Structures are given as C-alpha cells and as structure tokens.
Tab-separated table of C-alpha atoms and ligand atoms in Angstrom:
chain	number	residue	atom	x	y	z
A	969	MET	CA	0.000	0.000	0.000
A	970	LYS	CA	1.302	3.483	-0.935
A	971	VAL	CA	0.229	6.416	1.219
A	972	ALA	CA	0.975	10.113	0.737
A	973	ILE	CA	0.844	12.429	3.729
A	974	VAL	CA	0.536	16.170	3.111
A	975	GLY	CA	2.001	18.208	5.993
A	976	ALA	CA	4.736	17.289	8.479
A	977	GLY	CA	3.353	18.836	11.659
A	978	ILE	CA	2.885	16.487	14.572
A	979	ALA	CA	-0.201	14.831	13.008
A	980	GLY	CA	1.561	14.091	9.708
A	981	LEU	CA	4.799	12.956	11.342
A	982	THR	CA	3.105	10.550	13.748
A	983	THR	CA	0.787	9.171	11.059
A	984	ALA	CA	3.915	8.534	8.965
A	985	TRP	CA	5.589	6.860	11.970
A	986	SER	CA	2.656	4.565	12.688
A	987	LEU	CA	2.113	3.565	9.041
A	988	THR	CA	5.842	3.032	8.390
A	989	LYS	CA	6.024	0.767	11.455
A	990	ARG	CA	3.323	-1.386	9.905
A	991	GLY	CA	5.150	-1.776	6.595
A	992	VAL	CA	3.286	0.852	4.569
A	993	ASP	CA	5.129	2.714	1.806
A	994	VAL	CA	4.905	6.344	3.016
A	995	THR	CA	5.774	9.607	1.233
A	996	LEU	CA	5.564	12.711	3.438
A	997	PHE	CA	5.274	16.091	1.697
A	998	GLU	CA	6.081	19.302	3.592
A	999	GLN	CA	6.076	22.793	2.112
A	1000	GLY	CA	8.857	23.978	4.473
A	1001	PRO	CA	11.685	22.302	6.383
A	1002	ILE	CA	10.921	19.312	8.620
A	1003	PRO	CA	10.117	20.263	11.310
A	1004	ASN	CA	8.687	23.576	10.097
A	1005	PRO	CA	8.947	26.435	12.628
A	1006	LEU	CA	5.899	28.106	11.028
A	1007	SER	CA	3.648	25.106	11.680
A	1008	ALA	CA	1.495	24.915	14.815
A	1009	SER	CA	3.758	22.048	15.904
A	1010	GLY	CA	6.977	23.971	15.312
A	1011	ASP	CA	7.291	25.908	18.574
A	1012	GLN	CA	9.690	24.873	21.376
A	1013	HIS	CA	7.140	23.263	23.673
A	1014	ARG	CA	3.498	22.398	24.247
A	1015	LEU	CA	1.545	21.501	27.344
A	1016	MET	CA	0.529	17.963	28.375
A	1017	ARG	CA	-2.304	18.059	30.908
A	1018	ARG	CA	-5.049	15.824	32.306
A	1019	ALA	CA	-7.558	18.466	33.481
A	1020	TYR	CA	-9.802	19.503	30.609
A	1021	GLY	CA	-12.255	22.112	31.868
A	1022	ASP	CA	-15.737	20.722	31.351
A	1023	ASP	CA	-14.638	18.190	28.741
A	1024	ASP	CA	-14.267	14.846	30.475
A	1025	GLY	CA	-13.945	12.995	27.148
A	1026	TYR	CA	-10.541	14.451	26.268
A	1027	SER	CA	-9.451	14.107	29.897
A	1028	ARG	CA	-10.085	10.356	29.687
A	1029	LEU	CA	-8.198	10.125	26.361
A	1030	ILE	CA	-5.025	11.413	28.053
A	1031	THR	CA	-4.335	7.870	29.266
A	1032	GLU	CA	-4.138	6.632	25.668
A	1033	ALA	CA	-2.189	9.764	24.670
A	1034	LEU	CA	0.509	9.113	27.290
A	1035	GLU	CA	0.717	5.448	26.369
A	1036	ALA	CA	1.165	6.351	22.669
A	1037	TRP	CA	3.963	8.836	23.498
A	1038	ASP	CA	5.683	6.030	25.458
A	1039	GLU	CA	5.507	3.794	22.375
A	1040	LEU	CA	7.030	6.614	20.319
A	1041	TRP	CA	9.871	7.279	22.820
A	1042	GLU	CA	10.655	3.549	22.759
A	1043	ASP	CA	10.942	3.577	18.954
A	1044	LEU	CA	12.922	6.824	18.849
A	1045	GLY	CA	15.284	5.620	21.563
A	1046	GLU	CA	14.906	8.994	23.311
A	1047	CYS	CA	12.222	10.772	25.306
A	1048	HIS	CA	11.323	14.423	24.649
A	1049	TYR	CA	8.871	14.936	27.472
A	1050	ALA	CA	9.603	16.954	30.624
A	1051	GLY	CA	7.080	15.436	33.040
A	1052	ARG	CA	7.351	18.223	35.625
A	1053	GLY	CA	3.640	18.231	36.484
A	1054	VAL	CA	1.241	21.154	36.098
A	1055	LEU	CA	-0.038	24.049	38.215
A	1056	ALA	CA	-3.331	25.918	37.983
A	1057	PHE	CA	-4.003	29.206	39.764
A	1058	ASN	CA	-7.429	30.091	41.087
A	1059	GLN	CA	-8.089	33.859	41.184
A	1060	PHE	CA	-11.889	33.936	41.417
A	1061	PRO	CA	-14.872	31.510	41.428
A	1062	ASN	CA	-15.357	29.382	38.314
A	1063	ASP	CA	-12.191	30.586	36.561
A	1064	GLY	CA	-9.812	28.206	34.776
A	1065	GLY	CA	-8.053	27.293	38.013
A	1066	SER	CA	-11.306	26.352	39.650
A	1067	ARG	CA	-12.426	24.286	36.610
A	1068	PHE	CA	-9.038	22.511	36.721
A	1069	ALA	CA	-9.906	21.224	40.203
A	1070	SER	CA	-13.508	20.293	39.256
A	1071	SER	CA	-12.335	18.376	36.181
A	1072	LEU	CA	-9.856	16.305	38.196
A	1073	LYS	CA	-12.338	15.675	41.001
A	1074	ARG	CA	-14.991	14.423	38.554
A	1075	GLY	CA	-12.466	12.075	36.943
A	1076	GLY	CA	-11.159	10.808	40.295
A	1077	PHE	CA	-7.606	12.036	39.604
A	1078	SER	CA	-5.462	13.122	42.532
A	1079	PHE	CA	-3.946	16.572	42.911
A	1080	GLU	CA	-2.770	18.892	45.696
A	1081	THR	CA	-4.100	22.307	46.706
A	1082	TRP	CA	-1.753	24.887	48.210
A	1083	SER	CA	-2.461	28.169	49.996
A	1084	PRO	CA	-1.131	31.329	48.276
A	1085	GLN	CA	1.706	31.591	50.830
A	1086	GLU	CA	2.681	27.936	50.450
A	1087	ALA	CA	2.664	28.265	46.630
A	1088	ALA	CA	4.787	31.453	46.707
A	1089	GLU	CA	7.307	29.788	49.036
A	1090	ARG	CA	7.727	26.928	46.579
A	1091	TYR	CA	7.638	29.145	43.466
A	1092	PRO	CA	8.462	32.763	44.371
A	1093	TYR	CA	7.406	34.018	40.927
A	1094	ILE	CA	3.792	33.728	42.218
A	1095	ASP	CA	2.234	36.862	43.770
A	1096	PRO	CA	0.400	35.432	46.818
A	1097	ASN	CA	-1.869	38.498	46.951
A	1098	ARG	CA	-3.339	37.751	43.519
A	1099	VAL	CA	-4.379	34.084	43.979
A	1100	ARG	CA	-6.921	32.383	46.247
A	1101	ARG	CA	-5.320	28.947	45.929
A	1102	VAL	CA	-2.953	26.975	43.674
A	1103	HIS	CA	-3.535	23.416	42.456
A	1104	TYR	CA	-0.749	21.035	41.509
A	1105	MET	CA	-0.959	17.732	39.632
A	1106	ALA	CA	2.141	15.561	39.320
A	1107	GLU	CA	1.035	14.154	35.960
A	1108	GLY	CA	1.621	16.376	32.900
A	1109	GLY	CA	4.318	18.809	31.827
A	1110	ALA	CA	5.958	19.950	28.605
A	1111	LEU	CA	6.351	18.137	25.291
A	1112	LEU	CA	9.507	19.351	23.544
A	1113	CYS	CA	8.090	19.801	20.042
A	1114	GLN	CA	11.145	20.836	18.038
A	1115	LYS	CA	13.105	17.876	19.360
A	1116	ILE	CA	10.142	15.561	18.746
A	1117	GLY	CA	9.792	16.744	15.140
A	1118	ALA	CA	13.497	16.341	14.374
A	1119	SER	CA	13.635	12.963	16.070
A	1120	ILE	CA	10.619	11.513	14.220
A	1121	ALA	CA	12.039	12.819	10.916
A	1122	ARG	CA	15.301	11.025	11.641
A	1123	TRP	CA	13.424	7.811	12.529
A	1124	LEU	CA	11.374	8.007	9.317
A	1125	ASN	CA	14.509	8.463	7.228
A	1126	GLU	CA	16.127	5.470	8.905
A	1127	ASN	CA	13.058	3.286	8.508
A	1128	GLY	CA	12.348	3.702	4.828
A	1129	ALA	CA	9.756	6.506	4.594
A	1130	LEU	CA	10.339	9.069	1.844
A	1131	LEU	CA	10.516	12.624	3.228
A	1132	ARG	CA	9.921	15.475	0.794
A	1133	PRO	CA	10.711	18.755	2.634
A	1134	GLU	CA	10.362	22.078	0.752
A	1135	THR	CA	7.764	20.436	-1.510
A	1136	ARG	CA	4.421	22.190	-1.519
A	1137	VAL	CA	1.385	20.202	-2.615
A	1138	THR	CA	-0.749	22.404	-4.883
A	1139	ALA	CA	-3.661	20.008	-5.468
A	1140	VAL	CA	-5.067	16.701	-4.252
A	1141	ASP	CA	-7.336	14.766	-6.622
A	1142	ALA	CA	-9.295	12.814	-4.016
A	1143	ALA	CA	-11.047	10.507	-6.518
A	1144	ALA	CA	-7.785	9.437	-8.182
A	1145	GLY	CA	-5.521	9.557	-5.111
A	1146	LYS	CA	-3.321	11.969	-7.032
A	1147	VAL	CA	-0.995	14.543	-5.477
A	1148	VAL	CA	0.331	17.469	-7.541
A	1149	VAL	CA	3.308	19.447	-6.243
A	1150	GLU	CA	4.646	22.896	-7.094
A	1151	GLY	CA	6.467	22.638	-10.411
A	1152	GLY	CA	3.862	20.207	-11.760
A	1153	GLU	CA	5.186	16.812	-10.639
A	1154	GLU	CA	2.331	14.335	-9.992
A	1155	ALA	CA	2.112	10.975	-8.243
A	1156	VAL	CA	-0.738	8.544	-7.533
A	1157	PHE	CA	-1.260	6.830	-4.170
A	1158	ASP	CA	-3.689	4.328	-2.655
A	1159	LYS	CA	-4.512	6.875	0.051
A	1160	VAL	CA	-3.714	10.542	0.667
A	1161	VAL	CA	-3.783	11.771	4.270
A	1162	VAL	CA	-3.980	15.560	4.493
A	1163	THR	CA	-2.626	16.951	7.779
A	1164	ALA	CA	-2.037	20.456	6.460
A	1165	GLY	CA	-2.915	22.404	9.623
A	1166	ALA	CA	-3.984	26.000	8.992
A	1167	TRP	CA	-3.194	25.656	5.266
A	1168	VAL	CA	-5.855	22.951	4.716
A	1169	LEU	CA	-8.396	25.327	3.135
A	1170	LYS	CA	-5.977	26.028	0.267
A	1171	LEU	CA	-6.407	22.371	-0.749
A	1172	PHE	CA	-9.982	21.792	0.462
A	1173	PRO	CA	-11.798	25.174	0.361
A	1174	GLU	CA	-15.139	23.406	0.879
A	1175	LEU	CA	-14.168	22.896	4.545
A	1176	ALA	CA	-14.234	26.652	5.209
A	1177	GLY	CA	-17.606	26.362	6.976
A	1178	THR	CA	-16.258	23.701	9.322
A	1179	LEU	CA	-12.691	24.838	9.976
A	1180	THR	CA	-11.801	28.391	10.948
A	1181	ILE	CA	-8.249	29.750	10.813
A	1182	CYS	CA	-6.907	31.821	13.695
A	1183	ARG	CA	-3.682	33.641	14.402
A	1184	THR	CA	-2.094	33.978	17.823
A	1185	ALA	CA	1.279	34.710	19.406
A	1186	ALA	CA	3.392	33.621	22.359
A	1187	VAL	CA	6.189	35.550	24.055
A	1188	TYR	CA	9.568	34.193	25.167
A	1189	LEU	CA	10.854	35.933	28.280
A	1190	ASP	CA	13.967	36.328	30.362
A	1191	PRO	CA	12.884	36.374	34.039
A	1192	PRO	CA	14.660	38.408	36.744
A	1193	ASP	CA	17.874	36.650	37.869
A	1194	ASP	CA	16.607	35.868	41.362
A	1195	LEU	CA	13.567	34.010	39.933
A	1196	LYS	CA	15.426	31.924	37.351
A	1197	ALA	CA	16.012	28.960	39.659
A	1198	ALA	CA	12.284	28.788	40.478
A	1199	TRP	CA	11.336	28.730	36.808
A	1200	ASP	CA	14.057	26.166	36.010
A	1201	THR	CA	12.356	23.624	38.278
A	1202	SER	CA	8.764	24.790	37.872
A	1203	PRO	CA	5.898	22.642	36.659
A	1204	ALA	CA	4.094	23.933	33.572
A	1205	VAL	CA	1.311	26.396	34.391
A	1206	GLN	CA	-1.828	25.127	32.706
A	1207	ASN	CA	-3.994	28.060	33.718
A	1208	VAL	CA	-3.101	31.313	35.460
A	1209	GLY	CA	-6.755	31.793	36.446
A	1210	GLY	CA	-8.681	35.017	36.021
A	1211	ASN	CA	-10.040	35.660	32.554
A	1212	VAL	CA	-7.035	35.741	30.192
A	1213	VAL	CA	-6.860	31.944	29.621
A	1214	GLY	CA	-3.131	32.259	30.152
A	1215	TYR	CA	-0.629	29.408	30.354
A	1216	ILE	CA	3.122	29.176	30.850
A	1217	LEU	CA	5.740	26.725	29.673
A	1218	PRO	CA	8.838	26.762	31.883
A	1219	PRO	CA	12.387	26.252	30.614
A	1220	ALA	CA	12.863	22.477	30.301
A	1221	GLY	CA	15.247	20.302	28.315
A	1222	GLY	CA	16.924	23.275	26.604
A	1223	THR	CA	13.735	25.284	25.979
A	1224	GLU	CA	12.984	28.806	27.244
A	1225	LEU	CA	10.279	30.426	29.397
A	1226	LYS	CA	7.129	31.116	27.352
A	1227	PHE	CA	3.857	32.930	28.181
A	1228	ALA	CA	0.767	32.649	25.965
A	1229	ALA	CA	-2.897	33.520	26.369
A	1230	GLY	CA	-6.127	32.399	24.727
A	1231	VAL	CA	-7.525	35.961	24.703
A	1232	ASN	CA	-4.786	36.901	22.247
A	1233	LYS	CA	-6.261	34.728	19.434
A	1234	ARG	CA	-7.939	36.369	16.425
A	1235	LEU	CA	-9.547	35.237	13.157
A	1236	ALA	CA	-7.243	35.029	10.127
A	1237	GLN	CA	-7.890	34.613	6.402
A	1238	ASP	CA	-4.411	33.486	5.381
A	1239	PRO	CA	-2.058	31.424	7.580
A	1240	ASP	CA	0.958	33.079	5.954
A	1241	ALA	CA	-0.210	36.666	6.620
A	1242	ASP	CA	0.396	38.666	9.815
A	1243	ARG	CA	3.256	36.388	10.921
A	1244	ILE	CA	5.577	39.194	12.055
A	1245	ALA	CA	4.816	40.416	15.565
A	1246	ALA	CA	3.822	44.074	15.905
A	1247	PRO	CA	6.107	46.391	17.932
A	1248	GLY	CA	5.159	46.067	21.604
A	1249	GLU	CA	3.128	42.868	21.072
A	1250	GLY	CA	5.414	40.911	23.410
A	1251	GLU	CA	5.079	43.437	26.252
A	1252	LEU	CA	1.270	43.504	25.851
A	1253	LEU	CA	1.150	39.726	26.027
A	1254	ARG	CA	3.490	39.608	29.018
A	1255	ASP	CA	1.480	42.200	30.933
A	1256	LEU	CA	-1.668	40.064	30.711
A	1257	PHE	CA	0.048	37.953	33.397
A	1258	VAL	CA	0.327	40.759	35.960
A	1259	ALA	CA	-1.985	38.617	38.059
A	1260	PRO	CA	-0.742	36.350	39.503
A	1261	ILE	CA	2.896	36.581	38.324
A	1262	ALA	CA	4.895	38.866	40.625
A	1263	ARG	CA	7.046	41.661	39.118
A	1264	VAL	CA	5.999	40.711	35.609
A	1265	GLN	CA	7.272	43.956	34.090
A	1266	GLU	CA	10.814	42.986	35.108
A	1267	TYR	CA	10.675	40.069	32.646
A	1268	LYS	CA	12.542	40.999	29.448
A	1269	VAL	CA	10.920	40.153	26.120
A	1270	LYS	CA	13.315	37.974	24.104
A	1271	ARG	CA	11.087	37.320	21.102
A	1272	VAL	CA	7.498	36.806	19.994
A	1273	VAL	CA	6.453	33.808	17.907
A	1274	THR	CA	3.265	33.866	15.863
A	1275	CYS	CA	1.189	30.851	14.987
A	1276	ALA	CA	-1.693	29.910	12.674
A	1277	TYR	CA	-4.065	27.089	13.578
A	1278	THR	CA	-7.533	25.686	12.896
A	1279	PHE	CA	-10.637	25.637	15.059
A	1280	THR	CA	-13.937	23.787	14.842
A	1281	GLU	CA	-17.039	25.379	16.321
A	1282	ASP	CA	-17.201	22.986	19.283
A	1283	HIS	CA	-13.371	22.777	19.618
A	1284	ARG	CA	-13.334	19.049	18.889
A	1285	PHE	CA	-10.896	17.458	16.475
A	1286	TYR	CA	-12.142	16.710	12.977
A	1287	SER	CA	-11.647	14.286	10.091
A	1288	HIS	CA	-13.192	14.280	6.647
A	1289	PRO	CA	-12.888	11.315	4.254
A	1290	LYS	CA	-13.270	12.129	0.576
A	1291	GLY	CA	-12.573	9.466	-2.066
A	1292	LYS	CA	-9.028	8.224	-1.468
A	1293	ALA	CA	-8.214	11.293	0.641
A	1294	LEU	CA	-8.606	11.743	4.366
A	1295	VAL	CA	-8.349	15.240	5.856
A	1296	VAL	CA	-7.429	15.262	9.549
A	1297	SER	CA	-7.518	18.382	11.732
A	1298	PRO	CA	-6.567	17.671	15.340
A	1299	CYS	CA	-6.226	21.200	16.621
A	1300	SER	CA	-8.636	23.797	18.113
A	1301	GLY	CA	-5.570	24.810	20.110
A	1302	HIS	CA	-5.205	21.584	22.099
A	1303	GLY	CA	-4.084	18.792	19.754
A	1304	TYR	CA	-0.351	18.477	20.326
A	1305	LYS	CA	-0.620	16.409	23.502
A	1306	PHE	CA	-2.562	13.766	21.552
A	1307	GLY	CA	0.064	13.749	18.762
A	1308	ALA	CA	1.314	10.170	18.980
A	1309	SER	CA	-2.170	8.755	19.634
A	1310	VAL	CA	-3.648	10.736	16.724
A	1311	GLY	CA	-0.995	9.264	14.406
A	1312	ARG	CA	-1.813	5.709	15.530
A	1313	ARG	CA	-5.574	6.228	15.214
A	1314	VAL	CA	-5.290	7.839	11.768
A	1315	ALA	CA	-3.052	4.986	10.635
A	1316	ASP	CA	-5.665	2.500	11.947
A	1317	GLY	CA	-8.348	4.340	9.971
A	1318	VAL	CA	-6.256	4.292	6.789
A	1319	LEU	CA	-5.704	0.536	7.156
A	1320	ASP	CA	-9.132	-0.664	8.337
A	1321	GLY	CA	-11.265	2.013	6.647
A	1322	ASP	CA	-13.391	2.645	9.761
A	1323	MET	CA	-13.884	6.374	9.307
A	1324	ASP	CA	-16.804	6.599	11.766
A	1325	LEU	CA	-14.654	5.165	14.552
A	1326	LEU	CA	-11.839	7.588	13.724
A	1327	LEU	CA	-14.143	10.621	13.823
A	1328	ARG	CA	-15.792	9.505	17.067
A	1329	TRP	CA	-12.374	9.017	18.672
A	1330	LEU	CA	-11.121	12.386	17.416
A	1331	ARG	CA	-14.233	13.995	18.910
A	1332	SER	CA	-13.474	12.167	22.204
A	1333	GLU	CA	-16.756	10.245	21.958
A	1334	GLU	CA	-15.068	6.826	21.725
A	1335	HIS	CA	-13.153	5.412	24.687
A	1336	ARG	CA	-12.905	1.693	23.976
A	1337	PRO	CA	-9.337	0.378	23.829
A	1338	ARG	CA	-7.793	0.652	20.404
A	1339	GLN	CA	-7.677	-2.425	18.127
A	1340	PRO	CA	-4.517	-1.848	16.044
A	1341	ALA	CA	-5.082	-2.518	12.331
A	1342	MET	CA	-2.479	-4.407	10.300
A	1343	ALA	CA	-1.301	-3.501	6.801
B	1213	FAD	C1	0.009	29.116	20.379
B	1213	FAD	C2	-0.468	27.694	20.424
B	1213	FAD	C3	-0.375	27.002	21.605
B	1213	FAD	C4	-0.799	25.681	21.670
B	1213	FAD	N1	-0.638	25.014	22.841
B	1213	FAD	C5	-0.936	23.714	22.900
B	1213	FAD	C6	-0.655	22.989	24.086
B	1213	FAD	O1	-0.132	23.550	25.055
B	1213	FAD	N2	-0.955	21.665	24.127
B	1213	FAD	C7	-1.531	21.050	23.064
B	1213	FAD	O2	-1.807	19.861	23.167
B	1213	FAD	N3	-1.777	21.699	21.914
B	1213	FAD	C8	-1.487	23.009	21.799
B	1213	FAD	N4	-1.699	23.691	20.648
B	1213	FAD	C9	-2.271	22.985	19.491
B	1213	FAD	C10	-1.193	22.223	18.726
B	1213	FAD	O3	-0.087	23.048	18.472
B	1213	FAD	C11	-1.828	21.715	17.434
B	1213	FAD	O4	-2.953	20.923	17.779
B	1213	FAD	C12	-0.883	20.852	16.605
B	1213	FAD	O5	0.411	21.392	16.551
B	1213	FAD	C13	-1.473	20.709	15.201
B	1213	FAD	O6	-0.626	19.883	14.442
B	1213	FAD	P1	-0.933	19.598	12.935
B	1213	FAD	O7	0.061	18.606	12.496
B	1213	FAD	O8	-2.370	19.300	12.757
B	1213	FAD	O9	-0.722	21.012	12.178
B	1213	FAD	P2	0.632	21.815	11.912
B	1213	FAD	O10	1.601	21.613	12.995
B	1213	FAD	O11	0.279	23.220	11.568
B	1213	FAD	O12	1.233	21.105	10.621
B	1213	FAD	C14	0.724	21.282	9.337
B	1213	FAD	C15	1.899	21.155	8.376
B	1213	FAD	O13	1.412	21.024	7.052
B	1213	FAD	C16	2.296	21.726	6.188
B	1213	FAD	N5	1.540	22.014	4.966
B	1213	FAD	C17	0.404	22.710	4.882
B	1213	FAD	N6	-0.029	22.765	3.601
B	1213	FAD	C18	0.869	22.066	2.877
B	1213	FAD	C19	0.963	21.782	1.490
B	1213	FAD	N7	0.042	22.219	0.629
B	1213	FAD	N8	2.019	21.051	1.053
B	1213	FAD	C20	2.953	20.596	1.933
B	1213	FAD	N9	2.912	20.874	3.278
B	1213	FAD	C21	1.878	21.590	3.721
B	1213	FAD	C22	2.625	22.963	7.007
B	1213	FAD	O14	3.780	23.613	6.533
B	1213	FAD	C23	2.799	22.382	8.406
B	1213	FAD	O15	4.130	21.982	8.634
B	1213	FAD	C24	-1.327	25.035	20.535
B	1213	FAD	C25	-1.434	25.733	19.341
B	1213	FAD	C26	-0.994	27.040	19.281
B	1213	FAD	C27	-1.089	27.761	17.972
C-alpha cells in the first residue's frame, strides 16, 4: 500500500511513523523544512495536561495519549517529554483554576491544593496576593516539540519513509488519489492523508464552513535573575486563572520560558499573513500575566512567535474522508498532547477504513481500547 501524507506537523509525522512501522510505503510532503517552525507544531514546547475544563472525554483520552507517546519514545530511543507536572491558579470563582480542580475531582484524579503563601514559598514568581489557591498535579508537563519533530524525521529516514521537505502540494485529486506538487510533478497513491494544519483550506476550500483559521502569538521571556532557579524547576502552568486563559511553559530540556494567552487569538484569512509580531506585542502579552505573576514587568521580552491554527465550532478534532483522501484536523488549540495517539488512530483508519470510529475518537466520543489494524 502506498500512502501520501501532506504536511509534516505532529499529526503528519506521527501518522507517517505509525504507518511506516506497519510496513506501509509512506511519502511525506512538507512545504517547508521538517520540522517547520511556522507550523502549529513547530514551537519549542506544548503543554501535556489531564484536566480539561468541562470536557471529560478528552481528559479520559489522556491515558491513551501518554501510552502512545511512550511507544514513540521507545521507537525513537529517546524521550522528549519533561514530566514536571502542572499548576493551575485560582483567582476567582469558576475561573480556569477552579475548573481545573472540578475536572480532576470528577475524573477521580489526585492533585494537591496549596495556599497562596505555600505556593509562593515553593515558586516565588507567584504573587500570593493575587491568587486564592494553587492546584498542583504531578502528571503532565511539557512536550519538547522541536526535538520531537526532528527525532521523528530522523526515525522516518532510517526506517524507509520518503521525506519530501520544501515540496508544496498544490492540489489533491481525491477521486484518483493523485498529489500534484509545485512545479507540476504528480504521483498517484492508494490513500492521501492531508494533515495540512492552517493551510488545509488552500487544498480543500469546501471545509471553510467547518474549519476556521486563527492567528495567535506567544512571548519568550527572560525572568529576573533571582527568579530563574524557580522557573528552572517549575511545573508547567496550565492556567493562570482570572479571565485571560493564560498558560506558561517553563524552561525544560533546553527550551525557554514562554507565556501565551487564549484571549490573544484572532480570526485570520491566510495562515501566511500577519506572521511578524507588531512592535510592543510581546510586552502587551506579558502584561496580561500581571496577576498572579509577581514583578511581571521585570521580565525581558526575548522574542514573539506567531502561529496559525484551525478551530472547529465545538473545539473538537475533525476528520473528513473524501474518495481516497482523508483530511485530519486535530487542533482547536489543544491537539499536540494527543500527537502520537492521533498518528496511531489515523493509521488505523487508513488501514481498516473505519472512518466513523476515527471521527468519534477524534471527537473524544469513543473510549474503547484501540484495536490496532495491520497492513
Ligand atoms: C500558540 C499555540 C499554543 C498551543 N498550545 C498547545 C498545548 O499547550 N498543548 C496542546 O496539546 N496543543 C497546543 N496547541 C495545538 C497544537 O499546536 C496543534 O494541535 C498541533 O500542533 C497541530 O498539528 P498539525 O500537524 O495538525 O498542524 P501543523 O503543525 O500546523 O502542521 C501542518 C503542516 O502542514 C504543512 N503544509 C500545509 N499545507 C501544505 C501543502 N500544501 N504542502 C505541503 N505541506 C503543507 C505545514 O507547513 C505544516 O508543517 C497550541 C497551538 C498554538 C497555535
């Protein structure tokens, strides 16, 4: 069986990994380098977390997600996960920090709750006057995306997949299984998996009603010297509480301190437009964290990274079979942590053809153990 994959973000890379493992002849097309820093998967790190607000379905799927990452680390011979645990700050009733605790309680998962003073003693970057309580869960942490991307690419090269970086696909003929690349070269495959992230509408414009493109940014910061040691050992901060939907990735495994906030997201028409941060954008983003991060204005802005990604209306992941093509969109701002499990499930769908099962699983409506499909 010959399968083309369009897009080498985490979804494309892991689908290629899982299919290659099962003896499938895989060609992976990527318009930029692999990994591509402009992809949603191309930043330094992403959060792994169990608590999922009101969405217990995705919370339950974290068990499969972690197990799939373990399978990947085993194959790669190296682990790119800093399992430091996660914090959530509660500033006022029913904010993200409070929903963190409710989510874990409903699922029966254990976590600790600290007073503001106790939290600030452990992590002095916290302003104890701006939080009511701080929750900590030992499970979770930071996935080191750039290392993961480079490592999977190396594994694919060593295991017989054909990687085509700097090769933009200009058209997919779903009925014929044909892929056309810039310059006019064409090739026919048994299946074409399209994991094109925010660029998907350029190939499948009919999905514009279902998938929306957004642009956001994250800021890399240099903390004050006396707080560096606290950040160097800090868990990831899943939610800073309040109403900015802010989260923080600490330095881990060679990465840097990063702040990002959901309120910073805006609609975009073109994933390649508006990719250079505006003057002062980093400071504005940083200052959203004035509560509950102490002395936030002493943090120096190192750089701002922009990102384009897709959303569905209900924020669930999406797949769309069409002829020999299968479009997969595991994003809505929370898909990285499921990366290895998405790749395995998409590969199962390609091999056993059960598209309903794949969509139900992607929507977190299917929790039965996976039955791996063979090539
Ligand atoms: C700021 C931000 C923070 C996030 N934080 C988290 C988090 O903490 N935890 C979490 O789990 N998730 C998080 N996410 C979501 C996560 O990053 C995405 O779910 C995931 O990276 C999506 O991967 P993907 O492979 O679907 O898309 P992408 O990573 O965007 O990959 C798509 C690839 O396809 C390539 N491509 C597109 N069109 C073509 C073409 N025509 N020809 C060839 N190649 C093409 C692109 O160049 C790109 O490399 C975050 C997202 C953003 C933007």
